[in-house]
XYZ file of C-alpha atoms in Angstrom:
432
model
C -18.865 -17.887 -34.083
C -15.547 -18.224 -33.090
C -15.493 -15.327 -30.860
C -18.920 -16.628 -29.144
C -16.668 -20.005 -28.554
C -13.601 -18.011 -26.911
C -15.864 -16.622 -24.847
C -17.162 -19.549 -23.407
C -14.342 -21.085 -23.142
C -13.250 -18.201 -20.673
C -16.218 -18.157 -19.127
C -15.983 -22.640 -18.366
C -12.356 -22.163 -17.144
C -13.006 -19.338 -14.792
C -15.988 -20.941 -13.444
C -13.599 -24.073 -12.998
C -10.988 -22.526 -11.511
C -13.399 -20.414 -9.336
C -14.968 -23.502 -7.883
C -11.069 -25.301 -7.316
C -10.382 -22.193 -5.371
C -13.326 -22.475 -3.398
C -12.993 -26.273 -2.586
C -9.181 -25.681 -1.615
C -10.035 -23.165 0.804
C -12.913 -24.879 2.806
C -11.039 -28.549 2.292
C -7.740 -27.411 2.509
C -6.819 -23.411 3.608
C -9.383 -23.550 6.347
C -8.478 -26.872 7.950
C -4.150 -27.407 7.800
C -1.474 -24.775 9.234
C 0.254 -22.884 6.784
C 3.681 -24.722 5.979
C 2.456 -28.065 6.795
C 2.764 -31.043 4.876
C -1.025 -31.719 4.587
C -1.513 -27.965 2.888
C 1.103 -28.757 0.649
C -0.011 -32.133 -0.588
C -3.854 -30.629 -0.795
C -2.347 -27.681 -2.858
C -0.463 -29.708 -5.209
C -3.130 -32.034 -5.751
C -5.809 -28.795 -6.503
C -3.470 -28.137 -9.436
C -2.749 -31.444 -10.741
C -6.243 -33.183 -10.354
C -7.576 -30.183 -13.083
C -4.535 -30.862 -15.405
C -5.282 -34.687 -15.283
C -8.997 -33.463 -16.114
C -8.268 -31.933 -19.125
C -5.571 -34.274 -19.926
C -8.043 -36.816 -20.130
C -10.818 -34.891 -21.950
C -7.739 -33.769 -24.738
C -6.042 -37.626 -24.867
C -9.353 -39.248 -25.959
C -9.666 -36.337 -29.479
C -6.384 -36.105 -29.946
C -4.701 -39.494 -31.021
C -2.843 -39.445 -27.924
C -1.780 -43.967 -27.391
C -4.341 -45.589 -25.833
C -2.387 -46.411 -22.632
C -1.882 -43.133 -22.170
C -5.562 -42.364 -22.228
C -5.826 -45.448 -19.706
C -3.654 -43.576 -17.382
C -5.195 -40.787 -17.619
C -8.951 -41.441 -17.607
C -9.097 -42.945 -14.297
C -7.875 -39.747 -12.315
C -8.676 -37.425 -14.579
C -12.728 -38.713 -15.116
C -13.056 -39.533 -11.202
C -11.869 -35.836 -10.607
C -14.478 -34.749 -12.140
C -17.047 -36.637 -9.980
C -15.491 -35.620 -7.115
C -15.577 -32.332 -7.630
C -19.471 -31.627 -8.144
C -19.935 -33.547 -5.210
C -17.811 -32.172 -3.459
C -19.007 -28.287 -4.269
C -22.803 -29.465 -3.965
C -21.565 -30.886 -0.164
C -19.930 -27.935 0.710
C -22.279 -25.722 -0.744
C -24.682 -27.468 2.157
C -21.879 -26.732 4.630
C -22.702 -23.347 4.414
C -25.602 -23.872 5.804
C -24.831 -25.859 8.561
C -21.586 -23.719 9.849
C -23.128 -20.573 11.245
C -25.335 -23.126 13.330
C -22.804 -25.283 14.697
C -20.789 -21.756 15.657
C -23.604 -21.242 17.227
C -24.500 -23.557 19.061
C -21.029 -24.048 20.121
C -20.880 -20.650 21.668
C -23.683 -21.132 23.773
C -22.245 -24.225 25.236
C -19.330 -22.699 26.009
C -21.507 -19.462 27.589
C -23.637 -21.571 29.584
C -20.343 -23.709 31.017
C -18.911 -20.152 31.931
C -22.134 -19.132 33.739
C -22.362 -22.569 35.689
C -22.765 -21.753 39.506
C -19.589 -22.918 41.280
C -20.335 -25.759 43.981
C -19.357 -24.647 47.419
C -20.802 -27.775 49.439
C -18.143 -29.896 49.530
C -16.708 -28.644 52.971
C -15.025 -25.154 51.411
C -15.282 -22.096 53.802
C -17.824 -20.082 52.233
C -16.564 -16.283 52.119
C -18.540 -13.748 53.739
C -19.003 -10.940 51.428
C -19.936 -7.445 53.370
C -23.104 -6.017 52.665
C -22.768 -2.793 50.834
C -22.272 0.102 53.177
C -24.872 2.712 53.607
C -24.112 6.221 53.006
C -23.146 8.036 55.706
C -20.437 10.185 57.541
C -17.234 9.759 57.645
C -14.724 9.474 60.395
C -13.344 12.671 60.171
C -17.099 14.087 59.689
C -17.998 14.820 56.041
C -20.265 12.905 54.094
C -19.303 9.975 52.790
C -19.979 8.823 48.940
C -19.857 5.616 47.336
C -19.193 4.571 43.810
C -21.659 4.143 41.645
C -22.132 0.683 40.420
C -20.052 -0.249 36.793
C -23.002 -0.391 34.283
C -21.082 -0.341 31.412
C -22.635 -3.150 28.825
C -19.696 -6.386 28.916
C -17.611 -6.603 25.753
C -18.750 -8.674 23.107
C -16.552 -12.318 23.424
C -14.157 -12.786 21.157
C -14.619 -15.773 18.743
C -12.997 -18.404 19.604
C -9.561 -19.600 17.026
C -9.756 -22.932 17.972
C -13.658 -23.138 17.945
C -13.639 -21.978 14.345
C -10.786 -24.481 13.116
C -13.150 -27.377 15.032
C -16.176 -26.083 12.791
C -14.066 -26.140 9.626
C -12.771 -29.410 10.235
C -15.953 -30.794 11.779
C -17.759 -29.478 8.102
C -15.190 -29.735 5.845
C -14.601 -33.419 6.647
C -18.271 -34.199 6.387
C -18.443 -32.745 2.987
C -15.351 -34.637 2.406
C -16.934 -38.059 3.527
C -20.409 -37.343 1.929
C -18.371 -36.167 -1.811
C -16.080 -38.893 -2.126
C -18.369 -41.421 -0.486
C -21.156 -40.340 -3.276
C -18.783 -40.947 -6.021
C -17.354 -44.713 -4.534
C -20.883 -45.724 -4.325
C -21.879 -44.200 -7.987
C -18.821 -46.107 -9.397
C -19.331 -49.487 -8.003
C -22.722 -48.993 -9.478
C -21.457 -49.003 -12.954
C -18.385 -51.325 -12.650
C -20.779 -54.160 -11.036
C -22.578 -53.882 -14.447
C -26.570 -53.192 -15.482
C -29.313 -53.935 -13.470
C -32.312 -55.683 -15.816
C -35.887 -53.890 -16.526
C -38.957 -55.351 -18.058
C -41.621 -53.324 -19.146
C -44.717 -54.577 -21.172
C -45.839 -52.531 -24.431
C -49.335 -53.398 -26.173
C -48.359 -52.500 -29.936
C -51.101 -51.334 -32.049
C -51.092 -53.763 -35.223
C -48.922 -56.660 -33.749
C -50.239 -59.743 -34.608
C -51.525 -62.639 -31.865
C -48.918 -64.436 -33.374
C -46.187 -62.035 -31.795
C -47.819 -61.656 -28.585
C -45.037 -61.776 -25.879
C -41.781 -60.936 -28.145
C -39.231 -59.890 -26.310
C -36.968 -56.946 -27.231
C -33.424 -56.809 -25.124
C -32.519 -53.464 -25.378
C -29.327 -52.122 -24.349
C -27.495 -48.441 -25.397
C -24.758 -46.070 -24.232
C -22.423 -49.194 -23.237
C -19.462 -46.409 -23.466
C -16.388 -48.940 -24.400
C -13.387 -46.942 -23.328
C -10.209 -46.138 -21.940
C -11.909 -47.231 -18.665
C -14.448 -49.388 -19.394
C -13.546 -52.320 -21.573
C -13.763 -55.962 -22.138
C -14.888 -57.266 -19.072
C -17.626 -54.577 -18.952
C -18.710 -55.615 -22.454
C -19.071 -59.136 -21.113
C -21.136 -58.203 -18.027
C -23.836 -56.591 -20.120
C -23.476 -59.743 -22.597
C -24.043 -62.088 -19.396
C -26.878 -59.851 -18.302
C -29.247 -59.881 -21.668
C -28.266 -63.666 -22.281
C -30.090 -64.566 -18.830
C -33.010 -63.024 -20.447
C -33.263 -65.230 -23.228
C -34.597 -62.647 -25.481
C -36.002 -63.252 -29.050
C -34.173 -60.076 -30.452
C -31.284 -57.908 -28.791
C -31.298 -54.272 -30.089
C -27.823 -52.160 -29.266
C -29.093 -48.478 -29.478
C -25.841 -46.831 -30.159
C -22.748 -45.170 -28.674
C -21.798 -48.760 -28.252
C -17.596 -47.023 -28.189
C -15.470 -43.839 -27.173
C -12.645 -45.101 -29.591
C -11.472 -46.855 -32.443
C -11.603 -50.071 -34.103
C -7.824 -50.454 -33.530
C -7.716 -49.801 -29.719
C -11.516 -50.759 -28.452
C -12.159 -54.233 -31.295
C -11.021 -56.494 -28.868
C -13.043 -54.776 -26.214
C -16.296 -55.198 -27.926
C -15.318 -58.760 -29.002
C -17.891 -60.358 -26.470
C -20.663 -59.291 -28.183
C -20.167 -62.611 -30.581
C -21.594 -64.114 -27.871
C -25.175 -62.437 -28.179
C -28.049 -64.801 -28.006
C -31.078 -64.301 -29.881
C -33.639 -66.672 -31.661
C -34.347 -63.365 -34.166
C -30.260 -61.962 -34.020
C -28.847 -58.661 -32.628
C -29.292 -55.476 -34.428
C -27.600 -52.509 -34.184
C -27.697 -48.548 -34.973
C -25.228 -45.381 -34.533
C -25.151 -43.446 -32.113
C -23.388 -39.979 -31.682
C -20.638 -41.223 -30.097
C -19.938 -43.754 -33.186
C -19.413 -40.934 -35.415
C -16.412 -39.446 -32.905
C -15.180 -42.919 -33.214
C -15.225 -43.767 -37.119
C -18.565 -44.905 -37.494
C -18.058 -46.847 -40.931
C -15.277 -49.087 -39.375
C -17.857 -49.702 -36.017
C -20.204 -50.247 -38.769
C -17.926 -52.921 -40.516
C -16.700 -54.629 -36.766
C -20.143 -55.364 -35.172
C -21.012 -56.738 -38.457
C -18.284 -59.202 -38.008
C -19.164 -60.100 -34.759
C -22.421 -61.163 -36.108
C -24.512 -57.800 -35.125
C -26.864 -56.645 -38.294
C -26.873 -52.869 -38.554
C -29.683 -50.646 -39.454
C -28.682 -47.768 -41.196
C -31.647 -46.779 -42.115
C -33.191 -49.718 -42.833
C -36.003 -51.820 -42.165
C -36.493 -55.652 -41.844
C -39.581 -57.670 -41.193
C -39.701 -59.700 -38.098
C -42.225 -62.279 -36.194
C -45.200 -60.171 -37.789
C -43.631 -56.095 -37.405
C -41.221 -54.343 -38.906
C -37.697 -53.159 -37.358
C -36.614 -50.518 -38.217
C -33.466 -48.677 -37.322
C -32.178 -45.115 -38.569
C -28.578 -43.353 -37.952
C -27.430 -41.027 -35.576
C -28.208 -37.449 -36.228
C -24.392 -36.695 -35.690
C -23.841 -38.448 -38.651
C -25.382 -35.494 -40.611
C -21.948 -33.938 -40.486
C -21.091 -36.655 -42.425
C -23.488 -37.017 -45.031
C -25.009 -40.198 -43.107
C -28.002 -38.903 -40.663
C -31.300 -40.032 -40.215
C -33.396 -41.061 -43.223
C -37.050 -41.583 -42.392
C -38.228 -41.762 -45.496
C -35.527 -44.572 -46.652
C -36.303 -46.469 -43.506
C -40.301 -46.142 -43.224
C -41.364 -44.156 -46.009
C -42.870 -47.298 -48.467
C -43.938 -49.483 -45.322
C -47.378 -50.945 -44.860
C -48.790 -48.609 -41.917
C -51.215 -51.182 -41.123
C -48.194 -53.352 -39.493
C -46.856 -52.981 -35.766
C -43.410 -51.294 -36.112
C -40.386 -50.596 -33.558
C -37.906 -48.029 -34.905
C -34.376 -47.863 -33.470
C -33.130 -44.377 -33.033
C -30.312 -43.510 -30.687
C -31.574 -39.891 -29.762
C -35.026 -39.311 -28.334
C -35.040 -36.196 -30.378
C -36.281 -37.801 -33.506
C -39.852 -38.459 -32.004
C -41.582 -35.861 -34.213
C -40.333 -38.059 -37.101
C -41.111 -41.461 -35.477
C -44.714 -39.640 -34.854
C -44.859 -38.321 -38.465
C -44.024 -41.978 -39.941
C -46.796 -43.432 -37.474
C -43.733 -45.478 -35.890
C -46.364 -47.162 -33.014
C -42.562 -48.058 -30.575
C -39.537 -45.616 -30.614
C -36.342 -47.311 -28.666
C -33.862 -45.315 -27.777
C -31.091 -43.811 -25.122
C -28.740 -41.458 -25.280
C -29.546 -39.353 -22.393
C -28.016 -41.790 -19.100
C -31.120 -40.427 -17.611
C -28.465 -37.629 -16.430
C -26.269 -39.582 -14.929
C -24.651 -37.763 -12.638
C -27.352 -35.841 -10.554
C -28.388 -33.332 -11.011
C -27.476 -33.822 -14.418
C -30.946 -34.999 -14.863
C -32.376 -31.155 -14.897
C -30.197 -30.363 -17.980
C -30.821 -33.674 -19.845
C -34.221 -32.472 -19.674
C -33.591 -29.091 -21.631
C -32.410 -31.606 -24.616
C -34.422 -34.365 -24.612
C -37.939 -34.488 -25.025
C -37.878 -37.826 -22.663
C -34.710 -38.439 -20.403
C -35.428 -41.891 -18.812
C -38.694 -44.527 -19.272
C -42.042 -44.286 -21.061
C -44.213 -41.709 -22.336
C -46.279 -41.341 -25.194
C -46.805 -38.968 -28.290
C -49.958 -39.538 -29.524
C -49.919 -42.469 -31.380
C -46.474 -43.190 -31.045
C -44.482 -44.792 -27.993
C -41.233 -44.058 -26.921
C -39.040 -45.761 -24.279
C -35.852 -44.472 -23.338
C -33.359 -46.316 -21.807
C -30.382 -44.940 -18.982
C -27.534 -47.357 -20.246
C -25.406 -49.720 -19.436
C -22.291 -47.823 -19.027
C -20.920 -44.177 -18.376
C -19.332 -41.460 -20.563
C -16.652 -39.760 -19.329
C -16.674 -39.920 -15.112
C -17.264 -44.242 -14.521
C -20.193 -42.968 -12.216
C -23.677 -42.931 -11.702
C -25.859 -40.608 -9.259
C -29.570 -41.192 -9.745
C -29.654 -43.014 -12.891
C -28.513 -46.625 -12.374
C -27.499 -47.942 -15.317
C -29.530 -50.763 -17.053
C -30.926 -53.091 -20.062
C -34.739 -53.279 -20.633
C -36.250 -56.504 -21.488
C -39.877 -55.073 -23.831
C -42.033 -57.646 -24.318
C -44.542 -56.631 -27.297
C -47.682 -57.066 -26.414
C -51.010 -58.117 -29.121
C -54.694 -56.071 -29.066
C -56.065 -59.105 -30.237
C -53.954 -61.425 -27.282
């Protein structure tokens, strides 16, 4: 096992350091004169951006001071972006530079072959007719040269035509990258967007017709994003008015010590039927008994597997299945296994994975997240290796399942294809 690790560890650096070598060259190599202060800066930079990379990813497991994981998430994370982007632009480049060298050269040919204009008053120059053979003046017969027709010699590519094709793509990919990534981040610092979808619940009473879930997951507290993130998703599900928020896990990347007063605006939940809570896999990285403890003191109830009964179904909400490490992962049978089947239930479960149980419980609405529908595209592809759902609603036979993008980002503060969000469900009765 170890051995198998090593070697992907080898493998992920090389790749990494494969792909900065590649990026430096078309960004950098191909574009600056050697010596000049650009190259320099652009080579520095292609060493220290990786360090700040790791340096980030090492700070946050390590129990490096918070501040220092501050100063080094924001580079570090953002580098990260920036250089998928960057590769998948380039990569595209590729394309695109033969035909622009191309296309180049035959504007340049057909300039060269242009007829010069003689009609502006210019003596035009008689050129003799070519001489017949014949005698010569001192009376043998004369010869002329046969005509040169010797193929021309291939042109010689232009130096300056392929530094304007290298610039002329390399700051394209440049502009596209880095322009991808300012636009992904804005997306998650301006905070979620808000979904409604409608779910008719198999056993859920008239009485309940209409209840509205506020769901939100993945909010990702962090050395980036912090308190004034947590209050822009707190903002966002109090304009819903719901009658029940549910937080679907990896609520933190952190402790209790350095993220509490981060996820302090959550005391401001409003709900007519409370907030609930479960782990997710993230939690247990984190110290998932204190997280426990802390959103219980800011007036969150958590569901460790557990079950309440609520406006005429039952809630139910089951931990993380990282916490099996610990001794604490899911427990169906704890949460669901004595429960009245004939009653409309909604379980809680942070990792879409868990729908055979939800199924095999008759669960009739899973909740969860988990996946940030990919986040970063096209993260998306992978996601869906993992998950049996990435993003939205499908159904397993009898069972439901909704799965939720987030509300904020692990790792790079960016989103590509998978806007972050809260969903407002609204429950909906057979017999309504």
């Amino acid at each position: 096992m170890v051995v198998v690790f090593v070697l992907v560890a080898v493998a992920v650096l090389a790749l990494l350091a494969g792909v900065h070598r590649y990026v430096w060259r078309r960004l950098i190599g191909d574009t600056t004169a050697k010596g000049s202060l650009v190259r320099r800066v652009g080579t520095v930079a292609a060493f220290v951006l990786p360090l700040l990379t790791v340096g980030a990813f090492v700070s946050s497991r390590s129990g490096v001071p918070f501040p220092v994981q501050q100063v080094l998430a924001w580079p570090g994370y953002l580098w990260l972006a920036a250089l998928l982007y960057l590769t998948l632009a380039l990569l595209v480049g590729e394309a695109v530079r033969p035909l622009l060298r191309r296309f180049l050269a035959r504007r340049a040919a057909t300039r060269q072959a242009a007829p010069v204009d003689v009609s502006a008053g210019a003596p035009a120059v008689q050129v003799p007719a070519a001489a017949e053979p014949g005698p010569a003046t001192d009376g043998s017969t004369r010869t002329d040269p046969a005509p040169d027709t010797e193929a021309p010699a291939p042109p010689v590519a232009d130096p300056s035509r392929r530094l304007f094709v290298a610039r002329a793509v390399g700051g394209a990919a440049a502009l596209a990258g880095l322009g991808t990534v300012g636009l992904g981040t804005y997306g998650v610092l301006r905070g979620p967007r808000t979904k409604r979808i409608t779910v008719r619940l198999a056993g859920l009473p008239r009485s309940a017709h209409g209840f509205r879930i506020a769901m939100v997951s993945d909010i990702h507290l962090g050395p980036i994003l912090g308190r004034a993130h947590t209050r822009r998703v707190v903002d966002a599900i109090n304009a819903t008015s719901p009658d029940l928020v549910a937080v679907v896990g990896d609520l933190v990347d952190g402790s209790v010590a350095d993220l509490g007063p981060a996820a302090e605006p959550l005391a401001g939940l409003e709900a007519r039927h409370g907030s609930y809570f479960v782990t997710g896999n993230h939690e247990y990285f984190s110290g998932a008994a204190e997280w426990v403890d802390h959103v219980r003191e800011l007036g969150l109830h958590p569901l460790e597997n557990a079950r309440v009964e609520i406006a005429g179904f039952d809630l139910a909400g089951v931990n993380d299945v990282a916490g099996e490490s610990e001794g604490q992962g899911p427990d169906f049978a704890r949460a669901l296994g004595d429960r009245d089947r004939g009653r409309a239930s909604v379980l809680l479960a942070h990792q879409p994975v868990v729908i055979d149980d939800a199924v095999e419980y008759g669960v009739g609405l899973q909740l969860s997240g988990h996946t940030h529908g990919g986040q970063l595209w096209p993260g998306n592809l992978v996601a869906e290796l993992a998950n049996p759902t990435v993003a939205g609603y499908e159904r397993y036979g009898d069972t439901q399942l909704y799965v939720s993008r987030g509300a904020g980002a692990w790792g790079p503060p960016v989103r590509v294809g998978a806007p972050s969000d809260i969903t407002v469900v609204e429950l909906a009765s057979p017999q309504a």
